[in-house]
CSV table of C-alpha atoms in Angstrom, one decimal:
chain,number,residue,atom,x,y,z
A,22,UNK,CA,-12.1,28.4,277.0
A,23,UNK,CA,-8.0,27.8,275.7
A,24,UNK,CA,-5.6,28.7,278.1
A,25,UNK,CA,-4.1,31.2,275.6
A,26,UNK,CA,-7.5,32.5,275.2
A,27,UNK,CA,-8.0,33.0,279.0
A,28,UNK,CA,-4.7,34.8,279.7
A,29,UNK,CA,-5.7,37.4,276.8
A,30,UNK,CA,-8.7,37.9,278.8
A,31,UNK,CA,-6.8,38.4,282.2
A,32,UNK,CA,-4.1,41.0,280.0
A,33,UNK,CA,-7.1,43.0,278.8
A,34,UNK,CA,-9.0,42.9,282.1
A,35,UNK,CA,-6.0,44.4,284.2
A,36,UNK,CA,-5.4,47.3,281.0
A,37,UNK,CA,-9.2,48.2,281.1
A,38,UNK,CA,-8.5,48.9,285.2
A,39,UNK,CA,-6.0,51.6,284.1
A,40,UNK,CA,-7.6,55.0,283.1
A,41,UNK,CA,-6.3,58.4,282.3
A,42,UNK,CA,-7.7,59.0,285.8
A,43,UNK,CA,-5.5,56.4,287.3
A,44,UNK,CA,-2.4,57.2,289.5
A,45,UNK,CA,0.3,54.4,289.1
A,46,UNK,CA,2.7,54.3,291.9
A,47,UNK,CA,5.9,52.4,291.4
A,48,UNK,CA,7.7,51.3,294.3
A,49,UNK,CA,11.5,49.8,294.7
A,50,UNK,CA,11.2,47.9,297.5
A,51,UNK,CA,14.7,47.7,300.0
A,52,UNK,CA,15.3,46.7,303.7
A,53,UNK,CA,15.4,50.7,304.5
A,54,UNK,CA,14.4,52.7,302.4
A,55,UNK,CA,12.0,52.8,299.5
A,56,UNK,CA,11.8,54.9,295.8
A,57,UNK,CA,8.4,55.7,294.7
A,58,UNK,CA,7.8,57.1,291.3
A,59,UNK,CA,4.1,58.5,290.5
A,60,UNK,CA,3.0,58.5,286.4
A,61,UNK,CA,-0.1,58.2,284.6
A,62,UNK,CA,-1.3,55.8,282.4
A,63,UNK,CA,1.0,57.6,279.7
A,64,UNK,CA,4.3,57.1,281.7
A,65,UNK,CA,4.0,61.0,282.3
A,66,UNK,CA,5.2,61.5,286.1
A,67,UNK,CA,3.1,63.7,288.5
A,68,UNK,CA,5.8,64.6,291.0
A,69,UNK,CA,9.3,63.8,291.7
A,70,UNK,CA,10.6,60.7,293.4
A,71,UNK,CA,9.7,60.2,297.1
A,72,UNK,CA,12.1,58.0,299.3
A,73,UNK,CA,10.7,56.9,302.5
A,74,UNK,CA,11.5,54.7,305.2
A,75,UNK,CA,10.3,50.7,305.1
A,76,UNK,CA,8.6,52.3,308.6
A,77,UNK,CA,4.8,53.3,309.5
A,78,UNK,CA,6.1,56.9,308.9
A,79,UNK,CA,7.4,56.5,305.9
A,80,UNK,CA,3.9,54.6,304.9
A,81,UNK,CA,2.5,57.6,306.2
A,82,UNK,CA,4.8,60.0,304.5
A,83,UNK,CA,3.9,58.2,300.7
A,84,UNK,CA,0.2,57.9,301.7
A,85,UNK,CA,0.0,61.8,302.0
A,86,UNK,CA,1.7,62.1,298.9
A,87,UNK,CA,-0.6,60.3,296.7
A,88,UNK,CA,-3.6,62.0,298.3
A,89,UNK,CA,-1.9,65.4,297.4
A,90,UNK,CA,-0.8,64.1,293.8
A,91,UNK,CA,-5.0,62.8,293.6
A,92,UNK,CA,-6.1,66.3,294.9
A,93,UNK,CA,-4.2,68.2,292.8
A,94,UNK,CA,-4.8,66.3,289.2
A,95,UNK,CA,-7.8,64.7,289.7
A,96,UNK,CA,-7.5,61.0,290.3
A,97,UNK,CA,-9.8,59.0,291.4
A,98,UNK,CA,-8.0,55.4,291.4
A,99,UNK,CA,-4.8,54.7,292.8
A,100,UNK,CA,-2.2,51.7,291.8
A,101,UNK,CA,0.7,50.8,293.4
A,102,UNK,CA,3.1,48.1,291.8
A,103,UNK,CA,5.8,46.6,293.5
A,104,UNK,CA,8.2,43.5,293.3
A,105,UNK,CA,7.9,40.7,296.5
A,106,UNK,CA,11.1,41.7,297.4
A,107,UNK,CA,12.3,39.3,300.5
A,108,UNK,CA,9.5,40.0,303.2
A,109,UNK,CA,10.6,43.6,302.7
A,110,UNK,CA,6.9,44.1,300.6
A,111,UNK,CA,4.4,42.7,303.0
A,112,UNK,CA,4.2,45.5,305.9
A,113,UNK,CA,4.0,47.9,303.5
A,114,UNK,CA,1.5,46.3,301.1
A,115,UNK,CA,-1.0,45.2,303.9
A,116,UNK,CA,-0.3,49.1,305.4
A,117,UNK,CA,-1.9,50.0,301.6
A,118,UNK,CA,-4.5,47.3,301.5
A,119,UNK,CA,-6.7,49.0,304.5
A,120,UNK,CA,-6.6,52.1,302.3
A,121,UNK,CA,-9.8,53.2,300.2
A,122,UNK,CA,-9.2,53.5,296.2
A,123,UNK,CA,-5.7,51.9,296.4
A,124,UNK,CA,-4.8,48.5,294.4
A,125,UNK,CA,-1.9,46.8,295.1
A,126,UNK,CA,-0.3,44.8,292.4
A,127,UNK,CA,2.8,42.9,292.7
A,128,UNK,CA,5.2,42.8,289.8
A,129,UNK,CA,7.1,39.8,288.8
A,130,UNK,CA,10.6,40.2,288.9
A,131,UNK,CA,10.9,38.7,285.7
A,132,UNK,CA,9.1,40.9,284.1
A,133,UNK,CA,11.1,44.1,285.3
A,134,UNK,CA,14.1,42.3,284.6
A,135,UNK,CA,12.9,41.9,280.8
A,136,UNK,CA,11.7,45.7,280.6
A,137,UNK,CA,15.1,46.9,281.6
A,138,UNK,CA,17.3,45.1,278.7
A,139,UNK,CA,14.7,47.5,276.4
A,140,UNK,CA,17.2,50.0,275.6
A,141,UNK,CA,17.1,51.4,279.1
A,142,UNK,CA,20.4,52.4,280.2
A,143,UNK,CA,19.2,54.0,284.4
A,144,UNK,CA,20.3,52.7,287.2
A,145,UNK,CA,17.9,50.9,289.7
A,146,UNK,CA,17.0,53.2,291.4
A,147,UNK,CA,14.3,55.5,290.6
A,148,UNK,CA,15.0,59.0,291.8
């Protein structure tokens, strides 16, 4: 198999994991404090921003939100995106790994980087 063949594979394997019973969680990752968004697969947001603490009860805090967000519109699959920011990402991404029906993805910075020049005119933050 090409190369250019095998990344359209990989592209179309991670899109099939994506349903319109998925919950995508987008994180901004800081020394501090956090910004989590919560869309579907349509970019159609569930709940307003949560900013928690880089702490286990801010972990804790998120974690209960996307169980309420799943209750409440029927997910059944969790994703949670997030740039490797520093070493910031890692307690907070292991803290989601031991949880069941939550995939953590890590975003390349590049790649956010590119989506923002597209006409997008916010802020960093995501509130």
């Amino acid at each position: 198999m090409s190369k250019r063949n095998h990344l359209k594979e990989r592209l179309n394997e991670k899109l099939e994991a994506i349903t319109f019973k998925t919950l995508i969680v987008g994180v901004d990752i800081a020394k501090h404090n956090q910004w989590a968004r919560f869309v579907d697969c349509r970019g159609i947001e569930h709940n307003k921003a949560l900013k928690f603490e880089n702490n286990r009860n801010g972990f804790n805090a998120i974690l209960a939100r996307i169980y309420e967000i799943c209750k409440k519109e029927d997910f059944n699959k969790v994703i949670v995106g997030m740039e490797p920011t520093g070493h910031y990402w890692k307690a907070f991404a292991n803290f989601l790994l031991k949880q069941a029906k939550i995939t953590v993805v890590l975003v390349n910075p590049y790649h956010t980087k590119k989506g923002k020049g597209a006409g997008r005119q916010q802020p960093d933050k995501i509130r």
